[in-house]
Short mmCIF file of C-alpha atoms and ligand atoms in Angstrom, two decimals:
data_model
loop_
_atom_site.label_atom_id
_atom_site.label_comp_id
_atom_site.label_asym_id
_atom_site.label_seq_id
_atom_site.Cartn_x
_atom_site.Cartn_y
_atom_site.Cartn_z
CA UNK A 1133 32.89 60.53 152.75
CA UNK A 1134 29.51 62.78 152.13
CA UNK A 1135 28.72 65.04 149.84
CA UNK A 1136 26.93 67.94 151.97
CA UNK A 1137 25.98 70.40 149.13
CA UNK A 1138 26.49 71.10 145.62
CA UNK A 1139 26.13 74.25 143.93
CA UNK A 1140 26.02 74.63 139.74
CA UNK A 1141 26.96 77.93 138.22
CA UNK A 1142 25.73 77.64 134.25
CA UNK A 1143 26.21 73.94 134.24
CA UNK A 1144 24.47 72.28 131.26
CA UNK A 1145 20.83 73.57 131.92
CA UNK A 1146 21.00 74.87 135.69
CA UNK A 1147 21.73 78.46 135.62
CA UNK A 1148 22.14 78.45 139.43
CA UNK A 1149 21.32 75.99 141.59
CA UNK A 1150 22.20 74.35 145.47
CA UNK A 1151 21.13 71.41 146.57
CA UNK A 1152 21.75 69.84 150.15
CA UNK A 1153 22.61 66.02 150.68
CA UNK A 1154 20.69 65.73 154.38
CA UNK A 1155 20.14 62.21 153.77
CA UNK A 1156 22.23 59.38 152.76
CA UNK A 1157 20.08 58.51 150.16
CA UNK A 1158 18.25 61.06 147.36
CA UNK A 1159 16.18 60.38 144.69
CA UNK A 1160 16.51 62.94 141.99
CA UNK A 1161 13.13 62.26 140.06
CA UNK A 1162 12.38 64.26 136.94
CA UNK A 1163 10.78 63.66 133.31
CA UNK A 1164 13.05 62.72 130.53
CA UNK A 1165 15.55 65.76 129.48
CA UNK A 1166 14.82 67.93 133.09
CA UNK A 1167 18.46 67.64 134.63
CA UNK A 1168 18.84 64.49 136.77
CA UNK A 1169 21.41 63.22 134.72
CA UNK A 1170 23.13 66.82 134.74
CA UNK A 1171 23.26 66.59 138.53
CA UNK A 1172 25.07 62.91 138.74
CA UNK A 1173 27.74 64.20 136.13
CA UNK A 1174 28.83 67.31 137.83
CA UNK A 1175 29.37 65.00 140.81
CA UNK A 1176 31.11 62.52 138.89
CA UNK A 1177 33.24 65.79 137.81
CA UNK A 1178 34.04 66.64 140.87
CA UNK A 1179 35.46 63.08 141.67
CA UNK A 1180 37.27 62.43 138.32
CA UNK A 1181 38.18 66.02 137.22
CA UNK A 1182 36.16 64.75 133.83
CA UNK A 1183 32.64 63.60 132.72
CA UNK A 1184 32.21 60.32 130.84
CA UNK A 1185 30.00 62.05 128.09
CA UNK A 1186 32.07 64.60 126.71
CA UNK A 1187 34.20 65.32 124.48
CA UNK A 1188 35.41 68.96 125.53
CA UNK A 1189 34.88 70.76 128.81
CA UNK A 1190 32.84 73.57 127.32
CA UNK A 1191 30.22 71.20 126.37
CA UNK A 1192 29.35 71.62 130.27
CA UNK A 1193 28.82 75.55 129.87
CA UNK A 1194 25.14 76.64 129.60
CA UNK A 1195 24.09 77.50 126.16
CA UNK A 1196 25.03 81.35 125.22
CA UNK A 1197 27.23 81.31 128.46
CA UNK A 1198 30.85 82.00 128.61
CA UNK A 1199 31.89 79.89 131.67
CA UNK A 1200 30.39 77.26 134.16
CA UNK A 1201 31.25 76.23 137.89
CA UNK A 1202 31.26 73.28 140.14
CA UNK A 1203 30.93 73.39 143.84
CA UNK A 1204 30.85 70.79 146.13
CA UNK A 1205 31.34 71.14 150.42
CA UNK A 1206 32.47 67.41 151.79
CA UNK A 1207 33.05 65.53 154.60
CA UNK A 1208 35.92 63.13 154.45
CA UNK A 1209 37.80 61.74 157.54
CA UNK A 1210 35.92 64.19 159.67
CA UNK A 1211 36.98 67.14 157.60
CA UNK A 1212 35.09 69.53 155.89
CA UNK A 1213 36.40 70.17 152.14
CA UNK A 1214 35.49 72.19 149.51
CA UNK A 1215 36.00 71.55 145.92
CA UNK A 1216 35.54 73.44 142.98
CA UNK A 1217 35.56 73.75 139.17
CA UNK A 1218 35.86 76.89 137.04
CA UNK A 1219 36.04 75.81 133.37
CA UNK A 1220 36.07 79.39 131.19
CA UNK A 1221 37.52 78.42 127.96
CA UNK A 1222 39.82 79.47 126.00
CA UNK A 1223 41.80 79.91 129.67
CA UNK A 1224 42.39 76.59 131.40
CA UNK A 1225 40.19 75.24 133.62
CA UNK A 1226 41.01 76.17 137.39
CA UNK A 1227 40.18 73.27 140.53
CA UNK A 1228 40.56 74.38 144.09
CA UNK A 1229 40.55 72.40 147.18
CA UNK A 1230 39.01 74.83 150.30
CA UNK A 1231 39.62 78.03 147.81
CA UNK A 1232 43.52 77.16 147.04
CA UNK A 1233 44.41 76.61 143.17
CA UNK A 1234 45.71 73.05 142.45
CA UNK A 1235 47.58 72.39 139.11
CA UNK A 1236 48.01 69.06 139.29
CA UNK A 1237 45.20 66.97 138.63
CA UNK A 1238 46.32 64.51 141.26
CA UNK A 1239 46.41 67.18 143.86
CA UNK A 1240 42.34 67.60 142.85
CA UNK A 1241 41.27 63.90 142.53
CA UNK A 1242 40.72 61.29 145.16
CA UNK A 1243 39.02 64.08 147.36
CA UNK A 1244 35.94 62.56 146.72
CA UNK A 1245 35.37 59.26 145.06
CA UNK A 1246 32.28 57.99 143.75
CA UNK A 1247 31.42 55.13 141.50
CA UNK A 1248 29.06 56.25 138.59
CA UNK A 1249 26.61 53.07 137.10
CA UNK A 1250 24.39 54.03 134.11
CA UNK A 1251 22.57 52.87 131.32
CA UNK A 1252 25.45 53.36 129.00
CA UNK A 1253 27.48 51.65 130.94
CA UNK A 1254 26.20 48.26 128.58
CA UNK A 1255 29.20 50.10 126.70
CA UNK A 1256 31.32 48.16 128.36
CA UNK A 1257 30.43 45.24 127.22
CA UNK A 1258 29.24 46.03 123.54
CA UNK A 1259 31.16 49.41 123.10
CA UNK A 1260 34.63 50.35 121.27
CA UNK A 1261 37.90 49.66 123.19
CA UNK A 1262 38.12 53.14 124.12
CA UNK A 1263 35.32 53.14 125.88
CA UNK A 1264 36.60 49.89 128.19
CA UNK A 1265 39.95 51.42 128.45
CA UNK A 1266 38.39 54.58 129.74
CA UNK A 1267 36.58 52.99 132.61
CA UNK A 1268 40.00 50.90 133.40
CA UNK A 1269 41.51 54.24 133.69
CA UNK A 1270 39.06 55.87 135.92
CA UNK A 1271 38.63 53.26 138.13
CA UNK A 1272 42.30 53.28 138.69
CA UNK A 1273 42.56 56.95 139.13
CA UNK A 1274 39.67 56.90 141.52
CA UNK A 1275 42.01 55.20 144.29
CA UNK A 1276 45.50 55.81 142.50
CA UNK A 1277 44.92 59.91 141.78
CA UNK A 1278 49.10 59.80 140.19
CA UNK A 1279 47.53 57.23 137.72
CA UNK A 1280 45.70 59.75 135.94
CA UNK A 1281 49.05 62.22 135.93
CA UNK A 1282 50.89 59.09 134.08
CA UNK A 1283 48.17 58.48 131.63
CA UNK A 1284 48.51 62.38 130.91
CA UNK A 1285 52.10 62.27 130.60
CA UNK A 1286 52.07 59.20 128.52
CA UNK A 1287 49.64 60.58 125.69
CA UNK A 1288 51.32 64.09 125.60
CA UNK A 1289 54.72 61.41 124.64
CA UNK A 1290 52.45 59.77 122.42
CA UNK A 1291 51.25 63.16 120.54
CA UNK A 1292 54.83 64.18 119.96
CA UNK A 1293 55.65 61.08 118.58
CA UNK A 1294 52.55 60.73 116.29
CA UNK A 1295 53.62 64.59 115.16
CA UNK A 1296 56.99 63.25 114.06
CA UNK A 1297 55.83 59.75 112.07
CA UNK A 1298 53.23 62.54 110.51
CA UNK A 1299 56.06 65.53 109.83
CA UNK A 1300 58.53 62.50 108.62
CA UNK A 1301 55.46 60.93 105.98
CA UNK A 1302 55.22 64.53 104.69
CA UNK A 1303 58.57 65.45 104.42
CA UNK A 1304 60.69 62.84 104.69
CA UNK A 1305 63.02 64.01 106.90
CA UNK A 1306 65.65 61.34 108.04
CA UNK A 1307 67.22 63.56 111.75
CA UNK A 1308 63.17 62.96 112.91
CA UNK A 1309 64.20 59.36 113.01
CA UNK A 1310 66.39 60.06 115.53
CA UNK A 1311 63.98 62.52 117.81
CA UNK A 1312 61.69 59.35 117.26
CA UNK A 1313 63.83 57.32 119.13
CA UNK A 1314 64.07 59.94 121.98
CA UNK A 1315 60.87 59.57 122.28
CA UNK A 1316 60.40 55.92 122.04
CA UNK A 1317 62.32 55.54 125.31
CA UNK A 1318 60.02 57.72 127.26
CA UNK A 1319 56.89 55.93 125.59
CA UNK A 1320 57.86 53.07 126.90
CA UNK A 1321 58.80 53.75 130.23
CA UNK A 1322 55.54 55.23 131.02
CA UNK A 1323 53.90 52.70 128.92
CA UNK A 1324 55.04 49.76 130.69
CA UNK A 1325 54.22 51.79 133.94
CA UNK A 1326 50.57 51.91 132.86
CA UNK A 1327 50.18 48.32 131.36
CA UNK A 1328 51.42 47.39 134.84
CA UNK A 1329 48.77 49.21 137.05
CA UNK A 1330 46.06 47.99 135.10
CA UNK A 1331 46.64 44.20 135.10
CA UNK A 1332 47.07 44.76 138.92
CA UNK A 1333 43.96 46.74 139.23
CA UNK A 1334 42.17 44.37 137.07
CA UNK A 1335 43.19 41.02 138.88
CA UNK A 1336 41.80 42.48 142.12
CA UNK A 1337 38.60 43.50 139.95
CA UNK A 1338 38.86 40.24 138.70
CA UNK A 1339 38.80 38.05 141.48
CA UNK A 1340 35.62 39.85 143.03
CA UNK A 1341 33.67 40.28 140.45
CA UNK A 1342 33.63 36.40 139.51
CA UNK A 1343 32.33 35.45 143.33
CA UNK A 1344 29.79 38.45 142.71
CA UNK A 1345 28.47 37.38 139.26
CA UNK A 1346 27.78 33.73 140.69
CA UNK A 1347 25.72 34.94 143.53
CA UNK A 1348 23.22 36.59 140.94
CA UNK A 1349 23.70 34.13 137.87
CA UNK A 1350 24.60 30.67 139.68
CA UNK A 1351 26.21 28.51 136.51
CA UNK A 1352 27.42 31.30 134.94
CA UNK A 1353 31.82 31.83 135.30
CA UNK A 1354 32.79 35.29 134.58
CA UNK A 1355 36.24 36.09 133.14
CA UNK A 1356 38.54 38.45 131.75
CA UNK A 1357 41.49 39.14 128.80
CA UNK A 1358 43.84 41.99 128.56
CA UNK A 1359 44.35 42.44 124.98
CA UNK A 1360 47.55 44.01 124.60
CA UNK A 1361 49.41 45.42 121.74
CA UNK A 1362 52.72 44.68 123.86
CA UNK A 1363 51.65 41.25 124.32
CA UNK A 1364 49.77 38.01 123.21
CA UNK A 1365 46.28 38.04 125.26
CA UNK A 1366 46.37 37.74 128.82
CA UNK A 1367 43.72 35.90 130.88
CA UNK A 1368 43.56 38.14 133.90
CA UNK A 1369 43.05 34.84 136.93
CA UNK A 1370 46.15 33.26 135.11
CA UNK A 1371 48.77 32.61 137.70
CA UNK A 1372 51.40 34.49 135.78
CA UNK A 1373 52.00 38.05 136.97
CA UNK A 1374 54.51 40.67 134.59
CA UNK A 1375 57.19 42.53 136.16
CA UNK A 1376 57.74 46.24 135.07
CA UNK A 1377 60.83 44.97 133.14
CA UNK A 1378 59.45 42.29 131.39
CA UNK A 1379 56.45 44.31 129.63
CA UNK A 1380 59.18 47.03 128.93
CA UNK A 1381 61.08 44.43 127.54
CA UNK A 1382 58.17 43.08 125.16
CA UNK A 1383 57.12 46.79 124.56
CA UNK A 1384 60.34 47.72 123.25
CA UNK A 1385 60.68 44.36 121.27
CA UNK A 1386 56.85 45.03 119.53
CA UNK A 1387 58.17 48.92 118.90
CA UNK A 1388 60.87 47.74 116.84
CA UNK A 1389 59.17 44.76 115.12
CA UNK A 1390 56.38 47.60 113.96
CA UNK A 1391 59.02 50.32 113.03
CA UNK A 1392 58.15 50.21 109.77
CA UNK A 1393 54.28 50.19 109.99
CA UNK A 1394 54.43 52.98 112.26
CA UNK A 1395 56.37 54.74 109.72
CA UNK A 1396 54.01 54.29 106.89
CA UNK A 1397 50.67 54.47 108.78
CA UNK A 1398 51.89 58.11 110.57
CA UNK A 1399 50.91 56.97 114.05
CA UNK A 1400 51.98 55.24 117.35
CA UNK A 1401 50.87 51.34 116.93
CA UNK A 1402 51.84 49.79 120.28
CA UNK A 1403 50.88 50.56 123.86
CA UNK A 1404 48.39 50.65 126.57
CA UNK A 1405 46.14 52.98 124.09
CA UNK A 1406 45.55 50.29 121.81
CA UNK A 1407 44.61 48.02 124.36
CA UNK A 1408 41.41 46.26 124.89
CA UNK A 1409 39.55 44.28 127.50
CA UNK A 1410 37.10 41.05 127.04
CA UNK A 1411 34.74 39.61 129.05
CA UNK A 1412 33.95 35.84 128.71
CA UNK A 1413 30.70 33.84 130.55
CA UNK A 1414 31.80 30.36 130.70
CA UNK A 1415 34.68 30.77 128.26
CA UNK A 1416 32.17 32.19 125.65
CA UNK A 1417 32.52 36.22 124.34
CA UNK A 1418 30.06 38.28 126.13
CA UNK A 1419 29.95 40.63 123.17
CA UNK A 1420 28.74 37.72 120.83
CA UNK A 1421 27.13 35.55 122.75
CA UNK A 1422 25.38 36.74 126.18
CA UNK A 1423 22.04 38.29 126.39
CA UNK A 1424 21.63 41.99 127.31
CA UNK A 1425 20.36 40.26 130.72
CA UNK A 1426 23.68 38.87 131.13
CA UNK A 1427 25.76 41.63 129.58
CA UNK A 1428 24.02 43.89 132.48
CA UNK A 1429 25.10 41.38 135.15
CA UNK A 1430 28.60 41.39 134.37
CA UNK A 1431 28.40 45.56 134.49
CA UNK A 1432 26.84 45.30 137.84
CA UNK A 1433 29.35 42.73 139.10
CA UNK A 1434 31.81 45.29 137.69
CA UNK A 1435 30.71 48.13 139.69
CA UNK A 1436 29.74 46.82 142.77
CA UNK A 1437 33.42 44.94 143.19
CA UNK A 1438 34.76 48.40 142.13
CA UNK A 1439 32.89 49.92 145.12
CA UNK A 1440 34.19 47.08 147.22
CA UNK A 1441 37.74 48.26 146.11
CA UNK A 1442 37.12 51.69 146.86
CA UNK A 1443 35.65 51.22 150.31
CA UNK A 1444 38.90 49.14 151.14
CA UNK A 1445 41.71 51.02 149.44
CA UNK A 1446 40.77 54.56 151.08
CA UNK A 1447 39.02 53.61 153.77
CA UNK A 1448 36.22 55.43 153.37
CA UNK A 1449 32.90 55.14 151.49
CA UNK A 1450 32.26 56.47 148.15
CA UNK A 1451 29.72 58.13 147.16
CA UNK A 1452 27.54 56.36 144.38
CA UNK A 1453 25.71 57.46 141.65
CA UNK A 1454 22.85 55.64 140.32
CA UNK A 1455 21.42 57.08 136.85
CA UNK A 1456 17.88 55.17 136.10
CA UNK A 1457 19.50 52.00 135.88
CA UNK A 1458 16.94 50.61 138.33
CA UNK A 1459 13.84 50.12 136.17
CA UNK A 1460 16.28 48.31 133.54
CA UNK A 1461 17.43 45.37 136.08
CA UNK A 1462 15.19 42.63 137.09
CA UNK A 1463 13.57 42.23 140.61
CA UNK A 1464 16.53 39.47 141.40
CA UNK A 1465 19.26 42.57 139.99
CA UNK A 1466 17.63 45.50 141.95
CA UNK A 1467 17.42 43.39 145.03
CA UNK A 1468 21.24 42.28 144.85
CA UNK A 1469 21.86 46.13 143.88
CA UNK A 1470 19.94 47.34 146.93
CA UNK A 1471 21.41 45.13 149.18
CA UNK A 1472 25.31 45.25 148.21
CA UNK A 1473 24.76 48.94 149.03
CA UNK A 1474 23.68 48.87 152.68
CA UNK A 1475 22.68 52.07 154.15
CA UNK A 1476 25.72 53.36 154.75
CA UNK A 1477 27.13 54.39 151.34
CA UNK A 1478 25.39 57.87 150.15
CA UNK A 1479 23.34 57.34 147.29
CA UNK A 1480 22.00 59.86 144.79
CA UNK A 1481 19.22 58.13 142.57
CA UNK A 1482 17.54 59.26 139.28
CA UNK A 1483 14.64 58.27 138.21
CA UNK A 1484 11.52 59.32 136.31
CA UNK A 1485 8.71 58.26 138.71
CA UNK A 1486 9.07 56.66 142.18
CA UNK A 1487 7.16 53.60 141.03
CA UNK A 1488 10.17 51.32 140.98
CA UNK A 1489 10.95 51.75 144.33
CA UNK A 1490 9.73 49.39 147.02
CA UNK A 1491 7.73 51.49 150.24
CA UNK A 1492 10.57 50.38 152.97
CA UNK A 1493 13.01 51.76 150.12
CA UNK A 1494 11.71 54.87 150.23
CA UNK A 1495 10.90 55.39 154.34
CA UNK A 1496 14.55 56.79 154.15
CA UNK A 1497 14.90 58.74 151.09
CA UNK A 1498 14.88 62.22 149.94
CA UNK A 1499 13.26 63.22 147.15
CA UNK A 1500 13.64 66.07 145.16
CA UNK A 1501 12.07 67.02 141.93
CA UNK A 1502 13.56 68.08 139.05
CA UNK A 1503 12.34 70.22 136.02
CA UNK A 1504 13.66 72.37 133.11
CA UNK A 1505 17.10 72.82 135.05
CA UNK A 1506 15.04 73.39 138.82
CA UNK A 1507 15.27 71.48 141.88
CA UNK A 1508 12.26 71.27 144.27
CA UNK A 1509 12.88 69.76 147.64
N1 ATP B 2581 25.45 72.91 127.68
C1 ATP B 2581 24.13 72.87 127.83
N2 ATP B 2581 23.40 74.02 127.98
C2 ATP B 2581 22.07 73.98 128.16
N3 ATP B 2581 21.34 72.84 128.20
C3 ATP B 2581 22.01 71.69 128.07
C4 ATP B 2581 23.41 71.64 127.88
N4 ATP B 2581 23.80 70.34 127.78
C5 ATP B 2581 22.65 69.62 127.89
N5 ATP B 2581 21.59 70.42 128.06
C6 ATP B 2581 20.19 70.02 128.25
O1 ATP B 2581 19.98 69.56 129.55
C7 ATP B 2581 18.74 68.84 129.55
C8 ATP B 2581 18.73 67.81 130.63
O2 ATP B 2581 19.69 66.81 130.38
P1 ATP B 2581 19.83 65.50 131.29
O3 ATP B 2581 20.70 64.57 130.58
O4 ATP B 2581 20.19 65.86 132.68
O5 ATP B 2581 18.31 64.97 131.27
P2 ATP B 2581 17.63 63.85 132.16
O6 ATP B 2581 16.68 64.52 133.10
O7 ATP B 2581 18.63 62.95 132.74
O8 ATP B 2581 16.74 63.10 131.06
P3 ATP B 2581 16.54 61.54 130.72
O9 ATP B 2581 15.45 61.05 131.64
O10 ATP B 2581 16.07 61.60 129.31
O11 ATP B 2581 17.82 60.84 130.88
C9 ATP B 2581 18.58 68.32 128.13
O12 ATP B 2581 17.39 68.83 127.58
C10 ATP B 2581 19.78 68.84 127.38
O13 ATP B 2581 19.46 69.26 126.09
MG1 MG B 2582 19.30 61.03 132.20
#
C-alpha cells in the first residue's frame, strides 16, 4: 500500500496543507515544535481512526478553530482509495472511504496500515499498563479491524456496569444487583473474546521478536507475561494455549470471587482492562533491571516483528512511520533498523537535521522541510 497525498484542513498547526508521497521514502526535517510530528500522527489517524497522544479528538483542531480534516488518496491492491476525517465536535466525527460515510469503525480501519515507532514508545517498557495494553490493542486492530469494534463494545458493557456498582454505593438499591448480573454475562463474553485475541496476537509477536532481539543483542533472551486479572500470569512461549471457554470459565469464577470488592470499590475489577504485559531479558524485569539501551532494543524488536506481521497477514506493505527515533539508536540499532526495512516499505522520516543519515541513505529520499505548520518541497 502507498500513501500518494495527504491533505490537513486545521490540523494541530497546519491550517492547510498537501503534501505528495513521490518517493518511497521522505524525510520530514524541521526544528523542534515546526510540525513533523503533526504530519506522522494524522497518518497514524488515518490508519487507526485515533492518535496515540490524545486524549480527545478536538485536541487535533487548530487553536481558535471549530473543526479539522484528514485526507489521504492511497493505493492498495492496485486501487486508488480515499480516506477521510471530519472531526467537528460537539457532532460526531464523520470517516469516509472514496466520499461514502462509514459508521463503523471497522468499515474505516485496515484501509491503510502503518506501524508508528517513536521516542515515547520507551513507554512500553517503563510506562503504566494502559499504555502497553493500548499498543496490544492497536496492533491487533491494525490487521483484525472487528477487534477494535469488540474492544468498543466491551468498555461501553463495562461503563454501564461501573454506573450501576456507583448508583448501588450511593443508593443502595438491591433490583441493580440484578441489572448487574445482566451485565456480567455480556462482560464476559466479550471479555473472554478479547483476552483470547491478544494471547494469540502476542504469541505470534512473541515468537519473532525473540529471534529478532538476538540478532542485535546476541546473549540476551527476550520474553513475555500476560498479566491477567482472569488469570495467574501467563508466560506467552509456554506450550499451553486457552480456549474461549476456559478463560470465560476463569473470568466468571474471578467475577464472583471479587463480588464483593467490586461492590465496595464502585468499579469493574476483572478483565482484559486491567491487564498488563511484562517483558523479561534473560528471565530478569526489563522495567527494573535493563538499561535504556536494552529497553530500546526490545521496542525495536517489537515493532519491526509487528511490521513482519502486517506484511504477512494482509499481504501488503505498511506504511511506516519513523518519528526521530534515529539519532536515539546506536550505529549497530540504525543499521538493523535500516536494513529490516528494505526499500520497499514507504517510509516517512522526521528528523531535525539530515546529519544522521548516511549519503547512500539519502541518494533515494525526499526531503521536505518543515516550519511553523509549512511544508517546503
Ligand atoms: N491543536 C493545535 N493547534 C495549534 N497548534 C498546535 C496544536 N496542537 C499542537 N500544536 C503545536 O504544533 C507544533 C508542532 O508540534 P509537533 O509535535 O509536530 O512538533 P515537532 O516538529 O515534531 O517538534 P519536536 O522536534 O520538538 O518533536 C507545536 O508547537 C505545538 O504547540
Ligand atoms: Mg516531534
Amino acid at each position: 500500500m502507498f500513501l500518494n497525498n495527504l491533505q490537513l484542513t486545521n490540523f494541530r498547526n497546519y491550517r492547510d496543507c498537501s503534501i505528495d508521497f513521490d518517493s518511497i521514502k521522505t524525510l520530514v526535517v524541521g526544528e523542534n515544535a515546526q510540525g513533523k510530528t503533526n504530519i506522522l500522527e494524522a497518518v497514524y489517524y488515518l490508519s487507526h481512526n485515533d492518535s496515540y497522544r490524545i486524549q480527545k479528538d478536538s485536541e487535533l483542531i487548530l487553536w481558535g478553530e471549530s473543526f479539522c480534516k484528514i485526507k489521504g488518496d492511497i493505493t492498495k491492491y492496485e486501487m486508488d482509495l480515499s480516506l477521510e476525517v471530519i472531526i467537528n465536535p460537539p457532532s460526531k466525527k464523520i470517516l469516509k472511504v472514496n466520499d461514502i460515510k462509514k459508521t463503523k469503525s471497522s468499515d474505516f480501519l485496515g484501509n491503510i496500515v502503518s506501524v508508528n515507532f517513536c521516542v515515547d514508545d520507551l513507554l512500553l517498557i517503563r510506562g503504566v499498563p494502559q499504555d502497553r495494553r493500548k499498543w496490544i490493542d492497536s496492533s491487533i486492530s491494525s490487521i483484525y479491524p472487528a477487534y477494535k469494534d469488540r474492544l468498543d463494545k466491551y468498555n461501553k458493557i463495562r461503563n454501564h456496569r461501573n454506573n450501576i456498582l456507583k448508583d448501588n454505593k450511593a443508593n443502595s438499591n438491591s433490583s441493580l444487583i440484578k441489572t448487574l448480573d445482566a451485565f456480567d454475562e455480556q462482560l464476559i463474553i466479550t471479555g473472554s473474546n478479547i483476552i483470547y485475541l491478544r494471547l494469540k496476537y502476542l504469541k505470534e509477536i512473541d515468537s519473532i521478536a525473540k529471534e529478532k532481539h538476538k540478532i542485535i543483542a546476541e546473549s540476551e533472551n527476550l520474553s513475555m507475561v500476560y498479566q491477567s486479572s482472569v488469570f495467574e500470569d501467563i508466560d506467552i512461549s509456554d506450550d499451553k494455549n486457552f480456549s474461549i471457554e476456559e478463560i470465560s470459565k476463569r473470568f466468571e469464577e474471578k467475577l464472583s470471587e471479587r463480588k464483593q470488592e467490586e461492590l465496595i470499590r464502585a468499579q469493574t475489577l476483572v478483565g482484559p482492562h486491567r491487564d498488563d504485559l511484562k517483558f523479561f531479558i534473560n528471565g530478569f524485569d526489563a522495567l527494573s533491571f535493563a538499561s535504556q539501551g536494552q529497553q530500546r532494543t526490545i521496542v525495536l524488536s517489537l515493532k519491526l516483528s509487528e511490521l513482519d506481521i502486517i506484511k504477512e497477514k494482509i499481504d501488503e506493505k505498511p506504511v511506516l512511520l519513523l518519528d526521530d527515533v534515529l539519532a536515539e539508536l546506536d550505529k549497530t540499532r540504525q543499521n538493523f533498523l535500516l536494513k529490516s526495512i528494505g526499500s520497499d516499505i514507504q517510509t516517512i522520516i522526521t528528523s531535525v537535521d539530515i546529519l544522521s543519515f548516511e549519503k547512500e541513505f539519502l541518494k533515494d529520499v525526499k526531503i521536505y522541510k518543515v516550519k511553523d505548520g509549512k511544508i517546503d518541497g
